C-alpha positions as MATLAB code, in Angstrom:
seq = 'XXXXXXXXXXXXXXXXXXXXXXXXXXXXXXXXXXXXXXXXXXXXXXXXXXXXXXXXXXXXXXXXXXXXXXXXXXXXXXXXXXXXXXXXXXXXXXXXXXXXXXXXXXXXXXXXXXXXXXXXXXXXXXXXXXXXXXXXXXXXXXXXXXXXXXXXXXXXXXXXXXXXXXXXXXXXXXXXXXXXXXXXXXXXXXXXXXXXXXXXXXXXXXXXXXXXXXXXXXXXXXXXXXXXXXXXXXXXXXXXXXXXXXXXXXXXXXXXXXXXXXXXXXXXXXXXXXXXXXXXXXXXXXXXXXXXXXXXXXXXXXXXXXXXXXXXXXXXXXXXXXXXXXXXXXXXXXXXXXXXXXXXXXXXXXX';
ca = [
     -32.615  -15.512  -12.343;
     -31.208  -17.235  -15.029;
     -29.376  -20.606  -15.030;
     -25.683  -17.960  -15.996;
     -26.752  -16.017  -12.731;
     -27.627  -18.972  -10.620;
     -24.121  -20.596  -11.665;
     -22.391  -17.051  -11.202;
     -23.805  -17.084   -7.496;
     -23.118  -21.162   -7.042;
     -19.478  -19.735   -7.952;
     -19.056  -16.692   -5.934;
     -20.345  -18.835   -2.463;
     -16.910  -20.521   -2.854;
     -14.586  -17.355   -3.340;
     -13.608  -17.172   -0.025;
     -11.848  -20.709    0.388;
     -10.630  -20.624   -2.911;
      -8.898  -17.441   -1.947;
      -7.341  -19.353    0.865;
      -6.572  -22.408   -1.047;
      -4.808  -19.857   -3.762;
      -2.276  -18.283   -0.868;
      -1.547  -21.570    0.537;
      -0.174  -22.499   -2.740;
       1.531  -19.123   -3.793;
       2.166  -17.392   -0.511;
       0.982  -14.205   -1.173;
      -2.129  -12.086   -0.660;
      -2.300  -10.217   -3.460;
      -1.249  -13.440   -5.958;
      -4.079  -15.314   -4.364;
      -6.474  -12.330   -5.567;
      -5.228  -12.896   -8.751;
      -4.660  -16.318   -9.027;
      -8.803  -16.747   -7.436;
      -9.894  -14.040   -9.886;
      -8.396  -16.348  -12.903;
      -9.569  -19.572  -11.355;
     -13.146  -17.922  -11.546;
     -12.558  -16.506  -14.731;
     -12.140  -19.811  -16.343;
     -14.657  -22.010  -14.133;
     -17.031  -19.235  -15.375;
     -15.709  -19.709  -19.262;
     -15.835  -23.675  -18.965;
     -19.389  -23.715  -17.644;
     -21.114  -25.591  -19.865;
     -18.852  -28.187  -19.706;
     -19.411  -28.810  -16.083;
     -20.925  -32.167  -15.893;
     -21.653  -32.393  -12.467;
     -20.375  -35.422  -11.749;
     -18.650  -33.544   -8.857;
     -19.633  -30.683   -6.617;
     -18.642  -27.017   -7.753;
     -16.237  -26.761   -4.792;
     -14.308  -29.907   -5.757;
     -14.451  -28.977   -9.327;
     -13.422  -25.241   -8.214;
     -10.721  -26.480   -6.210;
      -9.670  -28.711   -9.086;
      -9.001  -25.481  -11.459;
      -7.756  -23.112   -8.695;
      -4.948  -25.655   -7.802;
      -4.086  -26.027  -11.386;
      -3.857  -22.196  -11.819;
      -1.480  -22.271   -8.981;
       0.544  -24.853  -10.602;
       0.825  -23.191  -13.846;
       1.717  -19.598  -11.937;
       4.477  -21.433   -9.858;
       6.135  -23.255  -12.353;
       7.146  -19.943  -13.803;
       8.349  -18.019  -10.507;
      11.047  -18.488   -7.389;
       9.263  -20.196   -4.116;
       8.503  -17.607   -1.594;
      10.214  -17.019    1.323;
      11.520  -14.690    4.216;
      14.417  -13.372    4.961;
      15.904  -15.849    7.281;
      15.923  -18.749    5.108;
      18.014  -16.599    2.708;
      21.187  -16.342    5.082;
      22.458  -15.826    8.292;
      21.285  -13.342   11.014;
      22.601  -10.336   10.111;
      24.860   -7.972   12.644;
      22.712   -4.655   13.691;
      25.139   -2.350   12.129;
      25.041   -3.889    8.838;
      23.583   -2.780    5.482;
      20.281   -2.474    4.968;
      18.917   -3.242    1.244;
      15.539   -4.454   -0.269;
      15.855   -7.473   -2.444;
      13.511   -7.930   -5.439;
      12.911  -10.853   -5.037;
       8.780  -13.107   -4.412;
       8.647  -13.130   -0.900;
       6.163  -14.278    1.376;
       3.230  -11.966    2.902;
       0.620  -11.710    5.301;
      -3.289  -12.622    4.760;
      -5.723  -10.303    6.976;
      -7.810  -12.472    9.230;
     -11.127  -10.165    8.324;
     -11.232  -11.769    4.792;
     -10.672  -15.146    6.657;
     -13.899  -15.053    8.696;
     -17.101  -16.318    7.087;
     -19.318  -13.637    5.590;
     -22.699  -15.520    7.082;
     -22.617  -17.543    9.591;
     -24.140  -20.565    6.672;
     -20.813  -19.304    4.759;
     -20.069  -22.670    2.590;
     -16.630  -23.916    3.455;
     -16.776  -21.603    6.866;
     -15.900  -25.228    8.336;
     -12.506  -25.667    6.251;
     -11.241  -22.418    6.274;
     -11.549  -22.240   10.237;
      -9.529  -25.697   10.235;
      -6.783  -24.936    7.595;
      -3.930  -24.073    9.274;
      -2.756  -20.248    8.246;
       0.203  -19.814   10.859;
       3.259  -17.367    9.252;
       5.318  -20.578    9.942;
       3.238  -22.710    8.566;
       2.954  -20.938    5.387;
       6.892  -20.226    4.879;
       7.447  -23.995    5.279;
       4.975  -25.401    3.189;
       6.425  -22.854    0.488;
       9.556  -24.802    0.871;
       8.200  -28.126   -1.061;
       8.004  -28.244   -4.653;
       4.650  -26.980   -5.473;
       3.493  -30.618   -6.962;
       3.898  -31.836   -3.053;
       2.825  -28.707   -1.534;
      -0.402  -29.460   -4.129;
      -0.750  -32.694   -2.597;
      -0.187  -31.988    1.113;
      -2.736  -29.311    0.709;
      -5.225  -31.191   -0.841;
      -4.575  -34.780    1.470;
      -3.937  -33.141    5.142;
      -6.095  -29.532    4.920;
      -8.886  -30.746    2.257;
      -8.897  -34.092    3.246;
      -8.978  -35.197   -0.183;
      -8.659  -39.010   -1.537;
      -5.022  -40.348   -2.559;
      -7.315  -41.714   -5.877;
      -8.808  -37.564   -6.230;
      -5.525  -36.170   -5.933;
      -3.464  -38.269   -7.393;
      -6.264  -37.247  -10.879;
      -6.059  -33.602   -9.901;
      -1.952  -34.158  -10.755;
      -2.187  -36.101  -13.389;
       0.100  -39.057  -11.540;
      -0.496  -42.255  -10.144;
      -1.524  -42.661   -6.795;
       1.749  -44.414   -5.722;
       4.138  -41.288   -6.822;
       0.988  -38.822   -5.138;
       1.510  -40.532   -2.107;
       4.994  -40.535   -2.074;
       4.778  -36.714   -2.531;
       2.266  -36.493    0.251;
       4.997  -38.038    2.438;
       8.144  -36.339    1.596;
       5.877  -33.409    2.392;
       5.164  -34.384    5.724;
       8.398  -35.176    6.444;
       9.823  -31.905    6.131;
       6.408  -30.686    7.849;
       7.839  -32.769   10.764;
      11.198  -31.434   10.427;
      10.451  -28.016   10.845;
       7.111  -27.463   13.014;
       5.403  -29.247   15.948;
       5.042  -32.983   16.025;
       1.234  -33.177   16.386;
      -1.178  -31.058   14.014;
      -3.030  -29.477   16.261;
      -0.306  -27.047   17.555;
       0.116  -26.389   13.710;
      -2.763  -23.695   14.039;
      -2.764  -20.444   15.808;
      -6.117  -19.689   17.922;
      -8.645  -17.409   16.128;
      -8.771  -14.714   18.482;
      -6.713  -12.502   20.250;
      -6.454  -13.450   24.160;
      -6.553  -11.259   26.830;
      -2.848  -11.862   27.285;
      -2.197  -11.133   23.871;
      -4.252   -7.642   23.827;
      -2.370   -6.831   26.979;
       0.887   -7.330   25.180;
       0.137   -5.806   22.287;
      -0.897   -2.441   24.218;
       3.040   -2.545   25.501;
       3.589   -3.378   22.209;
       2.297   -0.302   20.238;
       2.865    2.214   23.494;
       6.603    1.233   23.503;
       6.560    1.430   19.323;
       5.020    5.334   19.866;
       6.733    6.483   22.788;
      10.279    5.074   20.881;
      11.223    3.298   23.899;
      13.640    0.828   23.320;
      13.906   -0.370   27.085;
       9.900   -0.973   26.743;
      10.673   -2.673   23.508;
      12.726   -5.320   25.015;
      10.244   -5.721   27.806;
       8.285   -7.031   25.657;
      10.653   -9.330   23.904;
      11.993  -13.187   24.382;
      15.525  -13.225   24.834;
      15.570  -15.325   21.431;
      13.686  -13.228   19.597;
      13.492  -13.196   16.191;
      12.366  -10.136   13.272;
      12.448  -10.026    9.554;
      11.323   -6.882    7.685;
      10.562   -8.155    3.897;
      11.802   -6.533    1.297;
      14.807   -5.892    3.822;
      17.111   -8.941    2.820;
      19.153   -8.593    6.962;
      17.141  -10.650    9.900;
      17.816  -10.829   13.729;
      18.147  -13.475   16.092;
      17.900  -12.182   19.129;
      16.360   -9.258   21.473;
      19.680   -7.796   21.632;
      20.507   -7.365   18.008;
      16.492   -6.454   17.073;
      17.130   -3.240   20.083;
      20.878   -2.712   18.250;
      19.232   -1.963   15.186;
      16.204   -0.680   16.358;
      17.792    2.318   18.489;
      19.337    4.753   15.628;
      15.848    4.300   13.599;
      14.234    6.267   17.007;
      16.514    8.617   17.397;
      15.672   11.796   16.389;
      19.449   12.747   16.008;
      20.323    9.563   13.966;
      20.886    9.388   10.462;
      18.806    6.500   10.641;
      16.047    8.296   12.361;
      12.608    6.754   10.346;
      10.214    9.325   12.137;
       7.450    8.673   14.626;
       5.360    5.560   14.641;
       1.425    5.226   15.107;
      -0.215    1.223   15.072;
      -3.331   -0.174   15.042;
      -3.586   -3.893   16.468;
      -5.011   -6.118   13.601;
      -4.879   -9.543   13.359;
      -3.449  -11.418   10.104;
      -2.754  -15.422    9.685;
      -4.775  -16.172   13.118;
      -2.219  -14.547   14.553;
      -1.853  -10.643   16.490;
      -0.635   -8.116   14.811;
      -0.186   -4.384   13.758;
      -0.954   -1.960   11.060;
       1.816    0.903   11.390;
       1.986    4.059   10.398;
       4.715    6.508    9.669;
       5.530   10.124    9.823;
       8.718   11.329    8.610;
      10.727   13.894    9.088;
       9.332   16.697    7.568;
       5.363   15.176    6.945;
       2.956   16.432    8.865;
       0.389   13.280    8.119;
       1.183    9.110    9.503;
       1.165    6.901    6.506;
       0.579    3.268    6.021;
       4.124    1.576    6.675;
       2.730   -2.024    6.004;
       1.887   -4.669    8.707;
       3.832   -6.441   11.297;
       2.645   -9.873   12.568;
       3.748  -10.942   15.794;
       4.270  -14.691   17.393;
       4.027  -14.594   21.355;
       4.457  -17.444   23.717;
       4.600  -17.453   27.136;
       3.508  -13.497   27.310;
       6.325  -12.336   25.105;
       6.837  -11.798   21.260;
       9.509  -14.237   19.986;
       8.864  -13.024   16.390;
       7.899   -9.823   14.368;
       7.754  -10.436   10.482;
       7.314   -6.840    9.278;
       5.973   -6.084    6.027;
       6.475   -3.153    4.565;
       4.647   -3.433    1.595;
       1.659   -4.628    2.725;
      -1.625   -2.865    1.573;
      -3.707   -1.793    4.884;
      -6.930   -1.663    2.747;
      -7.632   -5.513    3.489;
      -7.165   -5.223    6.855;
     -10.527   -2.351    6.796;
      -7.666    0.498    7.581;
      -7.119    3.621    5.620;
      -3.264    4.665    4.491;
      -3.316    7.770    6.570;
      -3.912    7.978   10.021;
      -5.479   10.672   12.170;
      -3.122   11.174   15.006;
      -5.737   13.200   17.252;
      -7.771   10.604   18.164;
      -6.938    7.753   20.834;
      -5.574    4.389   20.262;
      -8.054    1.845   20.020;
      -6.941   -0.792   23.124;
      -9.205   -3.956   21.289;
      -7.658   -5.166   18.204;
     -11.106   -7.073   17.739;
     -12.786   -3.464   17.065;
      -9.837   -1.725   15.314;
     -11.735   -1.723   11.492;
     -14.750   -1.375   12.747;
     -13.570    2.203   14.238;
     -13.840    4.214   11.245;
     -13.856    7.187   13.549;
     -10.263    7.568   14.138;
      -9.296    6.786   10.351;
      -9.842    8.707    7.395;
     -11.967    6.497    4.800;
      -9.856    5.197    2.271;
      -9.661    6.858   -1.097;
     -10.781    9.935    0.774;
];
């Protein structure tokens, strides 16, 4: 090897977290692929520079967070639908807003490639949550910088407060006006701010309910499996729901057959995306004669209930190891744990 292709691999050990790091800041999936790819891109270009007076991580994680910086200052914050306005009333409008908003991250490109993955450790401890992520979007990205790099990387107040450019007095005041409205938002202590990193057997049970009520168009098995507070966005769809009530309202006319609302019929795989269950859906409308990709919808359930959906329509199913078609003659798999790893129920993608 040469010392370009030893540095190239140094590099490419740290995509993963970087990746992570990236979304954190921006919110988004497929920003974090570009914001990583341009991170590497100029780590790579200001090689020879590196003096090694710090690791490669630090030093990657010291351009990657400046990438972010530079890509937020010229872009909206991220967000979903219900910090945008109130709940909306089932029978109202529905319209996509153009607008950055936030998306999903599959939990497959979360988990370590090898189990001596560098920065496996960090990237199991970071919290990834849906809620975490749409309130840390809500800080100015100079304190969401610092709260990422103080209270995930468990960097210095002297290191970050460089990485900024600031002193470490105004980094640490932006450290805790970020915690503040951390605390004002989400649990007290830290540890409930992550979501467990596998699907429990209560969860898999639920999300069987979950995807026969979906593909039966049951609503009464719908609410079933709903908190009486529920909540649902549907991003780029601008209208929200507050409760199990107005998410079956709305939900009715789209299974209907004999609605003008009617979508079509519904097939799901369970996935899992930001530690957290969830489904890949598919679609067939009226008229199609093949179920096609219709995005991801990630679920929050306490207490053996969902009392959240956040579906997004526009997410890609390719990161999550699915195809965008679906072949409806083979069974459901049960175990979202084996769902991409089925490739026998799928068509292969591209194909």
């Amino acid at each position: 090897m040469t010392s370009d292709e030893e540095f190239g691999a140094l590099l490419e050990q740290h995509r993963r977290e970087i990746r992570v790091h990236c979304y954190r800041m921006s919110g988004s999936f497929e920003e974090a692929e570009d914001l990583t790819q341009e991170a590497f891109l100029r780590a790579w270009k200001g090689r020879r520079g590196f003096a090694g007076r710090a690791s490669v991580r630090t030093w990657l994680y010291r351009i990657a967070t400046n990438v972010c910086l530079d890509a937020l200052a010229r872009r909206p914050r991220r967000a979903l639908p219900d910090e945008l306005g109130p709940a909306a009333d089932p029978a109202g409008e529905i319209s996509a807003l153009d607008v950055p908003w936030l998306g999903p991250f599959p939990d497959l490109l979360l988990d370590p490639a090898a189990p001596d993955d560098t920065g496996a450790a960090v990237v199991e401890r970071e919290t990834i949550e849906l809620a975490f992520l749409a309130t840390i979007q809500l800080l100015p990205p100079r304190q969401r910088a610092a709260l990422i790099l103080r209270d995930v990387l468990d960097w210095s107040a002297k290191d970050t407060a460089e990485l900024l450019g600031t002193s470490v007095a105004s980094a640490n005041s932006a450290l805790q006006r970020g915690r503040e409205t951390l605390r004002a938002r989400l649990p007290a202590r830290r540890a409930e701010w992550s979501a467990p990193d596998s699907t429990t057997a209560e969860e898999t049970a639920l999300l069987r309910k979950f995807v026969a009520a979906y593909e039966s168009a049951d609503v009464q098995a719908v609410a079933a499996v709903l908190s009486e507070d529920a909540r649902a966005v549907m991003p780029p769809y601008s209208l929200w729901f507050d409760s199990r009530d107005r998410i079956l309202g709305a939900l009715g006319p789209s299974f209907d057959p004999e609605s003008p609302y009617y979508r079509g019929s519904f097939r799901m795989v369970p996935v899992r995306a930001n530690r957290q269950p969830a489904v890949a859906g598919y679609l067939r409308r009226p008229g199609e004669s093949v179920y096609r990709g219709f995005g991801v919808c990630v679920l929050t359930v306490r207490n053996g209930l969902v009392t959240a959906m956040a579906a997004f329509e526009t997410a890609a199913l390719a990161p999550y190891g699915l195809a965008e078609t679906f072949e409806e003659t083979v069974p459901m798999i049960a175990d979202p744990t084996t769902a991409a790893a089925d490739t026998g129920r799928l068509r292969g993608i591209g194909s």
